[in-house]
């Protein structure tokens, strides 16, 4: 078994002792950041030395971060150094701005790629986006940390992706779970044999049937749980028994909408405290649901394990690797006087995500509605125009019909 470093196999006592030293340091950094003014004023960093101690601290929500950034762009005062001190500045829907660095494994993705068997001698075809959003650079930074070469393929242009993968001998894929199948199917249609044997995926659910299809093609596919704000949070190892928490974040599972920890094993909202000294997010609410798994991974890594992504605490849903939020659906309704109500339905067609936007409207132009869907939801989808009163009166504006079993 090859580990990224010795941190992965620490005993619980060693990890607790290290946390007792590093957590107060991180809270001291956070207190220096103007964005935390009024939130941590009464906190003595030296008294917060464990995960249990964090429970007394306030929760930082993305909506608060967004408001702070609007008032004090670009980072809302939550970074230790100014924007000019970072290598990159990224934008995600919201808009939310995130910093990025080029220091060794700044996003902590190398640990996951190592667990996926990627390292020197591999060529990683990185199919995450490089335009504005950070995912492309997050995975590229991780590939550099494990000594692999990178083909910065980005998204789309599938025939060119196939040709490039063949020409450079790409051995590993990084991207959303379902886009690798698009590349492989196109390669089959073009009569081209590719050399992928490993896949490191994120940005969406890895359905068991899709993982099995890759395995049948000789490709080992593992997944991670990462966000644009936090970088890598947890990752699979070859044991494939839950996701192992990264060594430089602290994960809590709490009752949604609160900061109160749930009982071990119960499903709740994921809060993350990052130990990144440049960007000290403290008890940051992801909005995602998960649960703690008991025991340790059979692979020998000893950190806390979670079940992985189990849905959202709100109705926000990830489709084709992109979040679709209730407020985006509301903006679609507001844009057209003819629209009475709308609902986004997430489903599957084979191994691909499908977004259907069901619109109750009094007249209007379906093509015009479709253009607004792309503009406001940032995704293409099927548009169905319905008579007013057709949609259920159940409060849902985003309905996820996909099965994650």
mmCIF file of C-alpha atoms in Angstrom:
data_model
loop_
_atom_site.group_PDB
_atom_site.id
_atom_site.type_symbol
_atom_site.label_atom_id
_atom_site.label_comp_id
_atom_site.label_asym_id
_atom_site.label_seq_id
_atom_site.Cartn_x
_atom_site.Cartn_y
_atom_site.Cartn_z
ATOM 1 C CA UNK A 1 0.000 0.000 0.000
ATOM 2 C CA UNK A 2 1.379 3.393 -1.006
ATOM 3 C CA UNK A 3 0.372 6.331 1.188
ATOM 4 C CA UNK A 4 0.662 10.007 0.300
ATOM 5 C CA UNK A 5 2.360 10.762 3.633
ATOM 6 C CA UNK A 6 2.545 9.544 7.227
ATOM 7 C CA UNK A 7 -0.403 11.700 8.288
ATOM 8 C CA UNK A 8 -2.813 9.205 6.756
ATOM 9 C CA UNK A 9 -1.863 6.421 9.148
ATOM 10 C CA UNK A 10 -1.585 8.368 12.419
ATOM 11 C CA UNK A 11 -3.083 6.898 15.547
ATOM 12 C CA UNK A 12 -6.135 8.653 16.993
ATOM 13 C CA UNK A 13 -3.984 9.971 19.843
ATOM 14 C CA UNK A 14 -1.401 11.392 17.426
ATOM 15 C CA UNK A 15 -4.085 13.031 15.315
ATOM 16 C CA UNK A 16 -5.749 14.557 18.391
ATOM 17 C CA UNK A 17 -2.415 15.909 19.650
ATOM 18 C CA UNK A 18 -1.629 17.453 16.268
ATOM 19 C CA UNK A 19 -5.111 19.007 16.113
ATOM 20 C CA UNK A 20 -4.724 20.464 19.607
ATOM 21 C CA UNK A 21 -1.719 22.360 18.267
ATOM 22 C CA UNK A 22 -2.935 23.381 14.794
ATOM 23 C CA UNK A 23 -6.584 24.256 15.494
ATOM 24 C CA UNK A 24 -5.822 27.145 17.903
ATOM 25 C CA UNK A 25 -3.339 28.488 15.349
ATOM 26 C CA UNK A 26 -5.997 28.434 12.634
ATOM 27 C CA UNK A 27 -8.569 30.163 14.837
ATOM 28 C CA UNK A 28 -6.017 32.845 15.661
ATOM 29 C CA UNK A 29 -5.560 33.441 11.917
ATOM 30 C CA UNK A 30 -9.316 33.598 11.427
ATOM 31 C CA UNK A 31 -9.687 36.209 14.159
ATOM 32 C CA UNK A 32 -7.245 38.406 12.228
ATOM 33 C CA UNK A 33 -9.454 38.248 9.119
ATOM 34 C CA UNK A 34 -11.935 41.171 8.986
ATOM 35 C CA UNK A 35 -14.723 38.908 7.716
ATOM 36 C CA UNK A 36 -14.927 37.182 11.096
ATOM 37 C CA UNK A 37 -15.444 40.450 12.996
ATOM 38 C CA UNK A 38 -18.352 39.946 15.393
ATOM 39 C CA UNK A 39 -18.360 36.173 14.890
ATOM 40 C CA UNK A 40 -15.261 35.091 16.792
ATOM 41 C CA UNK A 41 -14.688 38.113 19.043
ATOM 42 C CA UNK A 42 -15.461 36.158 22.204
ATOM 43 C CA UNK A 43 -13.521 33.046 21.162
ATOM 44 C CA UNK A 44 -10.204 32.282 22.854
ATOM 45 C CA UNK A 45 -8.320 30.201 20.268
ATOM 46 C CA UNK A 46 -6.228 28.515 22.945
ATOM 47 C CA UNK A 47 -9.392 27.010 24.432
ATOM 48 C CA UNK A 48 -10.495 25.369 21.172
ATOM 49 C CA UNK A 49 -8.324 22.295 20.795
ATOM 50 C CA UNK A 50 -10.676 19.529 19.621
ATOM 51 C CA UNK A 51 -13.582 18.791 17.305
ATOM 52 C CA UNK A 52 -15.928 18.816 20.305
ATOM 53 C CA UNK A 53 -14.799 22.351 21.190
ATOM 54 C CA UNK A 54 -15.790 23.593 17.727
ATOM 55 C CA UNK A 55 -19.471 22.908 18.473
ATOM 56 C CA UNK A 56 -19.661 26.098 20.557
ATOM 57 C CA UNK A 57 -18.581 28.285 17.611
ATOM 58 C CA UNK A 58 -20.954 29.901 15.100
ATOM 59 C CA UNK A 59 -21.633 28.355 11.679
ATOM 60 C CA UNK A 60 -20.494 30.225 8.555
ATOM 61 C CA UNK A 61 -22.983 29.861 5.706
ATOM 62 C CA UNK A 62 -22.388 30.460 2.010
ATOM 63 C CA UNK A 63 -25.076 33.161 1.985
ATOM 64 C CA UNK A 64 -23.092 35.082 4.619
ATOM 65 C CA UNK A 65 -19.923 34.662 2.594
ATOM 66 C CA UNK A 66 -21.708 35.931 -0.514
ATOM 67 C CA UNK A 67 -23.028 39.024 1.293
ATOM 68 C CA UNK A 68 -19.597 39.760 2.728
ATOM 69 C CA UNK A 69 -18.002 39.459 -0.699
ATOM 70 C CA UNK A 70 -20.556 41.815 -2.223
ATOM 71 C CA UNK A 71 -19.719 44.409 0.427
ATOM 72 C CA UNK A 72 -15.968 43.781 0.427
ATOM 73 C CA UNK A 73 -14.882 42.143 -2.854
ATOM 74 C CA UNK A 74 -13.468 39.811 -3.801
ATOM 75 C CA UNK A 75 -13.142 37.588 -0.689
ATOM 76 C CA UNK A 76 -15.267 39.385 1.884
ATOM 77 C CA UNK A 77 -12.372 39.751 4.304
ATOM 78 C CA UNK A 78 -12.165 36.023 5.021
ATOM 79 C CA UNK A 79 -8.651 35.515 3.668
ATOM 80 C CA UNK A 80 -5.476 36.169 5.636
ATOM 81 C CA UNK A 81 -3.775 37.975 2.750
ATOM 82 C CA UNK A 82 -5.087 40.282 -0.001
ATOM 83 C CA UNK A 83 -6.274 39.113 -3.401
ATOM 84 C CA UNK A 84 -2.943 40.077 -4.955
ATOM 85 C CA UNK A 85 -1.225 37.542 -2.718
ATOM 86 C CA UNK A 86 -2.875 34.563 -4.433
ATOM 87 C CA UNK A 87 -1.943 32.859 -7.681
ATOM 88 C CA UNK A 88 -5.548 32.602 -8.879
ATOM 89 C CA UNK A 89 -8.964 34.118 -8.256
ATOM 90 C CA UNK A 90 -11.911 31.954 -9.302
ATOM 91 C CA UNK A 91 -15.637 32.558 -9.673
ATOM 92 C CA UNK A 92 -18.420 30.085 -9.006
ATOM 93 C CA UNK A 93 -22.202 30.555 -9.302
ATOM 94 C CA UNK A 94 -23.542 33.058 -6.792
ATOM 95 C CA UNK A 95 -21.218 34.668 -7.647
ATOM 96 C CA UNK A 96 -18.758 33.412 -5.066
ATOM 97 C CA UNK A 97 -15.054 34.184 -5.446
ATOM 98 C CA UNK A 98 -12.444 31.724 -4.247
ATOM 99 C CA UNK A 99 -8.671 32.105 -3.963
ATOM 100 C CA UNK A 100 -6.209 29.576 -5.304
ATOM 101 C CA UNK A 101 -2.538 28.871 -4.766
ATOM 102 C CA UNK A 102 0.254 27.023 -6.518
ATOM 103 C CA UNK A 103 2.003 25.816 -3.378
ATOM 104 C CA UNK A 104 2.437 22.063 -3.039
ATOM 105 C CA UNK A 105 -1.027 20.480 -3.011
ATOM 106 C CA UNK A 106 -2.735 23.743 -2.015
ATOM 107 C CA UNK A 107 -6.148 22.200 -2.704
ATOM 108 C CA UNK A 108 -5.173 18.840 -1.085
ATOM 109 C CA UNK A 109 -6.142 16.829 -4.160
ATOM 110 C CA UNK A 110 -2.844 14.942 -4.376
ATOM 111 C CA UNK A 111 -3.869 12.693 -1.512
ATOM 112 C CA UNK A 112 -6.894 11.501 -3.480
ATOM 113 C CA UNK A 113 -5.014 11.014 -6.746
ATOM 114 C CA UNK A 114 -2.390 8.987 -4.915
ATOM 115 C CA UNK A 115 -5.117 6.793 -3.432
ATOM 116 C CA UNK A 116 -6.470 6.337 -6.970
ATOM 117 C CA UNK A 117 -3.081 4.969 -8.029
ATOM 118 C CA UNK A 118 -2.076 8.000 -10.089
ATOM 119 C CA UNK A 119 1.550 9.106 -9.985
ATOM 120 C CA UNK A 120 4.814 9.383 -11.947
ATOM 121 C CA UNK A 121 4.468 7.899 -15.421
ATOM 122 C CA UNK A 122 0.779 8.761 -15.714
ATOM 123 C CA UNK A 123 -0.714 11.300 -18.100
ATOM 124 C CA UNK A 124 -3.907 12.714 -16.594
ATOM 125 C CA UNK A 125 -6.540 13.949 -19.035
ATOM 126 C CA UNK A 126 -8.077 16.685 -16.915
ATOM 127 C CA UNK A 127 -11.631 17.238 -18.135
ATOM 128 C CA UNK A 128 -12.657 19.650 -15.408
ATOM 129 C CA UNK A 129 -13.319 23.224 -16.464
ATOM 130 C CA UNK A 130 -10.506 25.763 -16.543
ATOM 131 C CA UNK A 131 -12.768 28.743 -17.324
ATOM 132 C CA UNK A 132 -13.443 30.922 -14.249
ATOM 133 C CA UNK A 133 -14.301 27.981 -11.956
ATOM 134 C CA UNK A 134 -11.518 26.290 -9.965
ATOM 135 C CA UNK A 135 -12.075 22.565 -10.601
ATOM 136 C CA UNK A 136 -9.562 22.351 -13.459
ATOM 137 C CA UNK A 137 -6.772 23.902 -11.418
ATOM 138 C CA UNK A 138 -7.721 21.948 -8.303
ATOM 139 C CA UNK A 139 -7.099 18.648 -10.080
ATOM 140 C CA UNK A 140 -4.082 19.922 -11.993
ATOM 141 C CA UNK A 141 -2.474 21.024 -8.738
ATOM 142 C CA UNK A 142 -3.119 17.558 -7.304
ATOM 143 C CA UNK A 143 -1.629 15.848 -10.352
ATOM 144 C CA UNK A 144 1.531 17.901 -9.974
ATOM 145 C CA UNK A 145 1.703 16.911 -6.314
ATOM 146 C CA UNK A 146 1.884 13.220 -7.268
ATOM 147 C CA UNK A 147 4.288 13.734 -10.173
ATOM 148 C CA UNK A 148 1.875 13.029 -13.035
ATOM 149 C CA UNK A 149 1.782 14.899 -16.349
ATOM 150 C CA UNK A 150 -1.415 16.779 -17.223
ATOM 151 C CA UNK A 151 -3.328 17.179 -20.474
ATOM 152 C CA UNK A 152 -5.494 20.268 -19.661
ATOM 153 C CA UNK A 153 -8.423 19.135 -21.784
ATOM 154 C CA UNK A 154 -11.234 21.040 -20.095
ATOM 155 C CA UNK A 155 -14.811 20.367 -21.131
ATOM 156 C CA UNK A 156 -16.464 19.625 -24.480
ATOM 157 C CA UNK A 157 -15.045 18.972 -27.977
ATOM 158 C CA UNK A 158 -15.262 15.235 -27.425
ATOM 159 C CA UNK A 159 -13.721 14.150 -30.742
ATOM 160 C CA UNK A 160 -10.682 16.301 -30.037
ATOM 161 C CA UNK A 161 -10.542 14.803 -26.536
ATOM 162 C CA UNK A 162 -10.465 11.306 -28.025
ATOM 163 C CA UNK A 163 -7.740 12.199 -30.508
ATOM 164 C CA UNK A 164 -5.635 13.918 -27.848
ATOM 165 C CA UNK A 165 -6.045 11.021 -25.420
ATOM 166 C CA UNK A 166 -4.769 8.619 -28.071
ATOM 167 C CA UNK A 167 -1.919 10.845 -29.243
ATOM 168 C CA UNK A 168 -0.479 11.619 -25.791
ATOM 169 C CA UNK A 169 -1.226 8.180 -24.339
ATOM 170 C CA UNK A 170 -3.455 9.436 -21.515
ATOM 171 C CA UNK A 171 -3.586 6.785 -18.782
ATOM 172 C CA UNK A 172 -5.845 8.512 -16.256
ATOM 173 C CA UNK A 173 -9.034 10.539 -16.473
ATOM 174 C CA UNK A 174 -10.084 13.358 -14.146
ATOM 175 C CA UNK A 175 -13.541 14.861 -14.520
ATOM 176 C CA UNK A 176 -17.207 14.370 -13.752
ATOM 177 C CA UNK A 177 -18.282 10.727 -13.456
ATOM 178 C CA UNK A 178 -20.342 10.521 -16.642
ATOM 179 C CA UNK A 179 -18.165 12.429 -19.123
ATOM 180 C CA UNK A 180 -15.603 9.626 -19.278
ATOM 181 C CA UNK A 181 -18.325 7.390 -20.735
ATOM 182 C CA UNK A 182 -19.010 10.036 -23.400
ATOM 183 C CA UNK A 183 -15.320 9.986 -24.361
ATOM 184 C CA UNK A 184 -15.144 6.181 -24.380
ATOM 185 C CA UNK A 185 -18.304 5.804 -26.460
ATOM 186 C CA UNK A 186 -17.052 8.366 -28.968
ATOM 187 C CA UNK A 187 -13.716 6.551 -29.162
ATOM 188 C CA UNK A 188 -15.559 3.313 -29.919
ATOM 189 C CA UNK A 189 -17.509 5.035 -32.686
ATOM 190 C CA UNK A 190 -14.267 6.411 -34.137
ATOM 191 C CA UNK A 191 -12.545 3.014 -33.945
ATOM 192 C CA UNK A 192 -9.898 4.358 -31.560
ATOM 193 C CA UNK A 193 -8.541 2.394 -28.596
ATOM 194 C CA UNK A 194 -7.628 4.492 -25.574
ATOM 195 C CA UNK A 195 -5.238 3.716 -22.724
ATOM 196 C CA UNK A 196 -7.232 4.854 -19.679
ATOM 197 C CA UNK A 197 -6.807 2.516 -16.721
ATOM 198 C CA UNK A 198 -7.581 4.910 -13.855
ATOM 199 C CA UNK A 199 -10.231 7.539 -13.238
ATOM 200 C CA UNK A 200 -10.482 10.127 -10.455
ATOM 201 C CA UNK A 201 -13.923 11.710 -10.496
ATOM 202 C CA UNK A 202 -15.886 14.352 -8.628
ATOM 203 C CA UNK A 203 -18.519 17.014 -9.131
ATOM 204 C CA UNK A 204 -21.414 14.549 -9.196
ATOM 205 C CA UNK A 205 -22.613 11.187 -7.961
ATOM 206 C CA UNK A 206 -20.763 8.081 -9.142
ATOM 207 C CA UNK A 207 -23.585 5.614 -9.692
ATOM 208 C CA UNK A 208 -22.697 1.939 -9.070
ATOM 209 C CA UNK A 209 -23.762 0.870 -12.570
ATOM 210 C CA UNK A 210 -21.430 3.451 -14.123
ATOM 211 C CA UNK A 211 -18.513 2.416 -11.924
ATOM 212 C CA UNK A 212 -19.127 -1.184 -12.967
ATOM 213 C CA UNK A 213 -19.166 -0.240 -16.643
ATOM 214 C CA UNK A 214 -15.768 1.377 -16.237
ATOM 215 C CA UNK A 215 -14.483 -1.666 -14.359
ATOM 216 C CA UNK A 216 -15.671 -3.869 -17.220
ATOM 217 C CA UNK A 217 -13.532 -1.725 -19.525
ATOM 218 C CA UNK A 218 -10.499 -2.194 -17.265
ATOM 219 C CA UNK A 219 -10.709 1.245 -15.639
ATOM 220 C CA UNK A 220 -10.531 1.627 -11.863
ATOM 221 C CA UNK A 221 -12.743 4.577 -10.922
ATOM 222 C CA UNK A 222 -12.665 6.283 -7.509
ATOM 223 C CA UNK A 223 -14.483 9.410 -6.352
ATOM 224 C CA UNK A 224 -13.807 12.352 -4.095
ATOM 225 C CA UNK A 225 -15.967 14.911 -2.330
ATOM 226 C CA UNK A 226 -14.672 18.437 -2.919
ATOM 227 C CA UNK A 227 -16.056 21.956 -3.195
ATOM 228 C CA UNK A 228 -14.843 25.136 -4.842
ATOM 229 C CA UNK A 229 -14.581 26.852 -1.463
ATOM 230 C CA UNK A 230 -12.785 24.128 0.450
ATOM 231 C CA UNK A 231 -10.936 21.957 -2.048
ATOM 232 C CA UNK A 232 -10.839 18.251 -1.254
ATOM 233 C CA UNK A 233 -12.847 17.214 1.798
ATOM 234 C CA UNK A 234 -12.888 13.405 1.580
ATOM 235 C CA UNK A 235 -11.923 10.710 -0.892
ATOM 236 C CA UNK A 236 -12.233 7.032 -1.705
ATOM 237 C CA UNK A 237 -9.402 4.554 -1.443
ATOM 238 C CA UNK A 238 -9.244 1.205 -3.257
ATOM 239 C CA UNK A 239 -11.161 -0.302 -0.315
ATOM 240 C CA UNK A 240 -14.227 1.653 -1.537
ATOM 241 C CA UNK A 241 -15.782 1.628 1.929
ATOM 242 C CA UNK A 242 -16.894 5.203 2.428
ATOM 243 C CA UNK A 243 -14.887 8.385 1.916
ATOM 244 C CA UNK A 244 -11.880 9.127 4.098
ATOM 245 C CA UNK A 245 -11.646 12.668 5.474
ATOM 246 C CA UNK A 246 -8.652 14.648 4.269
ATOM 247 C CA UNK A 247 -5.927 15.274 6.839
ATOM 248 C CA UNK A 248 -6.164 19.075 6.647
ATOM 249 C CA UNK A 249 -9.876 19.544 7.221
ATOM 250 C CA UNK A 250 -12.171 18.886 10.175
ATOM 251 C CA UNK A 251 -15.597 17.460 9.334
ATOM 252 C CA UNK A 252 -18.644 17.696 11.592
ATOM 253 C CA UNK A 253 -22.110 16.273 10.884
ATOM 254 C CA UNK A 254 -24.830 18.482 12.390
ATOM 255 C CA UNK A 255 -28.590 18.860 12.382
ATOM 256 C CA UNK A 256 -29.380 20.819 9.163
ATOM 257 C CA UNK A 257 -29.669 24.545 9.719
ATOM 258 C CA UNK A 258 -27.934 24.383 13.111
ATOM 259 C CA UNK A 259 -24.467 23.809 14.509
ATOM 260 C CA UNK A 260 -25.563 20.960 16.768
ATOM 261 C CA UNK A 261 -23.742 17.659 16.146
ATOM 262 C CA UNK A 262 -25.930 14.632 15.414
ATOM 263 C CA UNK A 263 -25.424 11.236 17.038
ATOM 264 C CA UNK A 264 -22.750 9.050 15.393
ATOM 265 C CA UNK A 265 -24.122 7.424 12.246
ATOM 266 C CA UNK A 266 -27.060 9.804 11.823
ATOM 267 C CA UNK A 267 -27.491 11.775 8.602
ATOM 268 C CA UNK A 268 -26.919 15.508 8.884
ATOM 269 C CA UNK A 269 -25.378 18.547 7.241
ATOM 270 C CA UNK A 270 -21.630 18.584 6.602
ATOM 271 C CA UNK A 271 -19.687 21.399 8.281
ATOM 272 C CA UNK A 272 -16.024 21.789 7.373
ATOM 273 C CA UNK A 273 -13.224 23.648 9.104
ATOM 274 C CA UNK A 274 -10.194 23.930 6.872
ATOM 275 C CA UNK A 275 -6.648 24.139 8.197
ATOM 276 C CA UNK A 276 -5.473 25.978 5.076
ATOM 277 C CA UNK A 277 -3.538 28.927 6.605
ATOM 278 C CA UNK A 278 -4.335 31.198 3.625
ATOM 279 C CA UNK A 279 -8.106 30.775 3.789
ATOM 280 C CA UNK A 280 -9.326 29.808 7.275
ATOM 281 C CA UNK A 281 -12.958 28.825 6.794
ATOM 282 C CA UNK A 282 -14.337 27.874 10.211
ATOM 283 C CA UNK A 283 -17.391 25.604 10.505
ATOM 284 C CA UNK A 284 -18.335 26.315 6.897
ATOM 285 C CA UNK A 285 -21.755 24.868 6.048
ATOM 286 C CA UNK A 286 -21.630 22.976 2.764
ATOM 287 C CA UNK A 287 -25.377 22.361 2.534
ATOM 288 C CA UNK A 288 -24.587 18.711 1.768
ATOM 289 C CA UNK A 289 -25.883 15.727 3.729
ATOM 290 C CA UNK A 290 -23.761 12.798 4.890
ATOM 291 C CA UNK A 291 -23.142 10.542 7.883
ATOM 292 C CA UNK A 292 -20.130 9.192 9.755
ATOM 293 C CA UNK A 293 -19.153 5.568 9.213
ATOM 294 C CA UNK A 294 -17.856 3.631 12.228
ATOM 295 C CA UNK A 295 -14.354 2.222 12.382
ATOM 296 C CA UNK A 296 -11.415 2.686 10.041
ATOM 297 C CA UNK A 297 -10.890 1.923 6.388
ATOM 298 C CA UNK A 298 -9.457 -1.516 5.562
ATOM 299 C CA UNK A 299 -6.841 0.259 3.428
ATOM 300 C CA UNK A 300 -4.971 1.345 6.576
ATOM 301 C CA UNK A 301 -5.868 5.036 6.470
ATOM 302 C CA UNK A 302 -7.068 5.958 9.921
ATOM 303 C CA UNK A 303 -8.994 9.211 9.631
ATOM 304 C CA UNK A 304 -12.746 9.660 10.021
ATOM 305 C CA UNK A 305 -14.888 8.200 7.232
ATOM 306 C CA UNK A 306 -18.162 9.526 5.889
ATOM 307 C CA UNK A 307 -20.713 7.835 3.637
ATOM 308 C CA UNK A 308 -20.220 10.412 0.911
ATOM 309 C CA UNK A 309 -22.718 12.781 -0.640
ATOM 310 C CA UNK A 310 -26.278 11.898 0.419
ATOM 311 C CA UNK A 311 -28.209 14.855 -0.973
ATOM 312 C CA UNK A 312 -28.735 18.466 0.025
ATOM 313 C CA UNK A 313 -30.062 20.013 3.193
ATOM 314 C CA UNK A 314 -32.001 22.368 0.913
ATOM 315 C CA UNK A 315 -33.406 21.655 -2.575
ATOM 316 C CA UNK A 316 -30.150 22.528 -4.335
ATOM 317 C CA UNK A 317 -29.197 19.692 -6.685
ATOM 318 C CA UNK A 318 -26.078 18.938 -8.695
ATOM 319 C CA UNK A 319 -26.770 18.058 -12.348
ATOM 320 C CA UNK A 320 -23.980 17.307 -14.823
ATOM 321 C CA UNK A 321 -21.507 18.513 -12.213
ATOM 322 C CA UNK A 322 -23.206 21.922 -11.764
ATOM 323 C CA UNK A 323 -25.338 23.095 -8.844
ATOM 324 C CA UNK A 324 -28.888 24.155 -9.662
ATOM 325 C CA UNK A 325 -30.384 26.237 -6.864
ATOM 326 C CA UNK A 326 -33.992 27.196 -6.022
ATOM 327 C CA UNK A 327 -33.167 30.886 -6.455
ATOM 328 C CA UNK A 328 -32.123 30.224 -10.066
ATOM 329 C CA UNK A 329 -35.511 28.643 -10.751
ATOM 330 C CA UNK A 330 -37.177 31.657 -9.126
ATOM 331 C CA UNK A 331 -35.181 33.964 -11.416
ATOM 332 C CA UNK A 332 -36.465 32.019 -14.444
ATOM 333 C CA UNK A 333 -40.059 32.500 -13.320
ATOM 334 C CA UNK A 334 -39.476 36.202 -12.660
ATOM 335 C CA UNK A 335 -37.934 36.786 -16.076
ATOM 336 C CA UNK A 336 -41.053 35.878 -18.070
ATOM 337 C CA UNK A 337 -44.485 37.330 -17.316
ATOM 338 C CA UNK A 338 -46.085 34.289 -18.975
ATOM 339 C CA UNK A 339 -44.499 31.800 -16.527
ATOM 340 C CA UNK A 340 -46.647 30.974 -13.515
ATOM 341 C CA UNK A 341 -44.515 28.269 -11.967
ATOM 342 C CA UNK A 342 -41.498 26.097 -12.796
ATOM 343 C CA UNK A 343 -39.885 22.914 -11.579
ATOM 344 C CA UNK A 344 -36.508 21.390 -12.431
ATOM 345 C CA UNK A 345 -36.478 17.589 -12.597
ATOM 346 C CA UNK A 346 -33.152 15.740 -12.415
ATOM 347 C CA UNK A 347 -33.201 12.234 -13.900
ATOM 348 C CA UNK A 348 -30.966 9.762 -15.710
ATOM 349 C CA UNK A 349 -30.872 8.557 -19.300
ATOM 350 C CA UNK A 350 -28.634 5.505 -19.220
ATOM 351 C CA UNK A 351 -25.499 6.754 -17.469
ATOM 352 C CA UNK A 352 -26.069 10.462 -18.170
ATOM 353 C CA UNK A 353 -27.748 13.167 -16.095
ATOM 354 C CA UNK A 354 -30.769 14.797 -17.680
ATOM 355 C CA UNK A 355 -32.327 18.112 -16.658
ATOM 356 C CA UNK A 356 -35.964 18.722 -17.543
ATOM 357 C CA UNK A 357 -37.495 22.118 -16.815
ATOM 358 C CA UNK A 358 -41.266 21.856 -16.496
ATOM 359 C CA UNK A 359 -42.894 25.262 -16.920
ATOM 360 C CA UNK A 360 -46.480 26.281 -16.268
ATOM 361 C CA UNK A 361 -47.123 29.201 -18.598
ATOM 362 C CA UNK A 362 -49.927 31.304 -20.049
ATOM 363 C CA UNK A 363 -48.591 31.504 -23.589
ATOM 364 C CA UNK A 364 -45.036 32.540 -24.356
ATOM 365 C CA UNK A 365 -42.380 31.058 -26.604
ATOM 366 C CA UNK A 366 -40.796 27.706 -25.708
ATOM 367 C CA UNK A 367 -37.557 28.583 -27.523
ATOM 368 C CA UNK A 368 -37.336 31.817 -25.548
ATOM 369 C CA UNK A 369 -37.855 29.882 -22.327
ATOM 370 C CA UNK A 370 -35.081 27.464 -23.346
ATOM 371 C CA UNK A 371 -32.640 30.322 -23.898
ATOM 372 C CA UNK A 372 -33.424 31.670 -20.431
ATOM 373 C CA UNK A 373 -32.853 28.221 -18.937
ATOM 374 C CA UNK A 374 -29.322 28.186 -20.331
ATOM 375 C CA UNK A 375 -28.709 31.769 -19.227
ATOM 376 C CA UNK A 376 -29.984 31.423 -15.667
ATOM 377 C CA UNK A 377 -29.437 27.746 -14.815
ATOM 378 C CA UNK A 378 -26.135 27.519 -16.737
ATOM 379 C CA UNK A 379 -27.166 24.180 -18.264
ATOM 380 C CA UNK A 380 -29.022 23.012 -21.334
ATOM 381 C CA UNK A 381 -32.107 20.977 -20.580
ATOM 382 C CA UNK A 382 -35.372 19.723 -21.924
ATOM 383 C CA UNK A 383 -38.169 22.280 -21.635
ATOM 384 C CA UNK A 384 -41.781 21.188 -21.185
ATOM 385 C CA UNK A 385 -44.484 23.869 -21.279
ATOM 386 C CA UNK A 386 -47.585 22.906 -19.293
ATOM 387 C CA UNK A 387 -50.994 24.356 -18.571
ATOM 388 C CA UNK A 388 -51.232 26.328 -15.308
ATOM 389 C CA UNK A 389 -52.212 24.096 -12.403
ATOM 390 C CA UNK A 390 -50.454 20.998 -13.798
ATOM 391 C CA UNK A 391 -47.464 20.810 -11.412
ATOM 392 C CA UNK A 392 -47.946 19.269 -7.944
ATOM 393 C CA UNK A 393 -48.507 21.668 -5.056
ATOM 394 C CA UNK A 394 -45.839 20.063 -2.866
ATOM 395 C CA UNK A 395 -43.419 22.971 -2.447
ATOM 396 C CA UNK A 396 -40.705 21.433 -4.611
ATOM 397 C CA UNK A 397 -38.991 23.557 -7.228
ATOM 398 C CA UNK A 398 -36.179 21.026 -7.766
ATOM 399 C CA UNK A 399 -37.050 17.326 -7.858
ATOM 400 C CA UNK A 400 -34.291 14.725 -7.925
ATOM 401 C CA UNK A 401 -35.599 11.443 -9.359
ATOM 402 C CA UNK A 402 -32.192 9.749 -9.496
ATOM 403 C CA UNK A 403 -31.455 6.697 -7.348
ATOM 404 C CA UNK A 404 -28.126 6.761 -5.540
ATOM 405 C CA UNK A 405 -28.173 3.104 -4.459
#
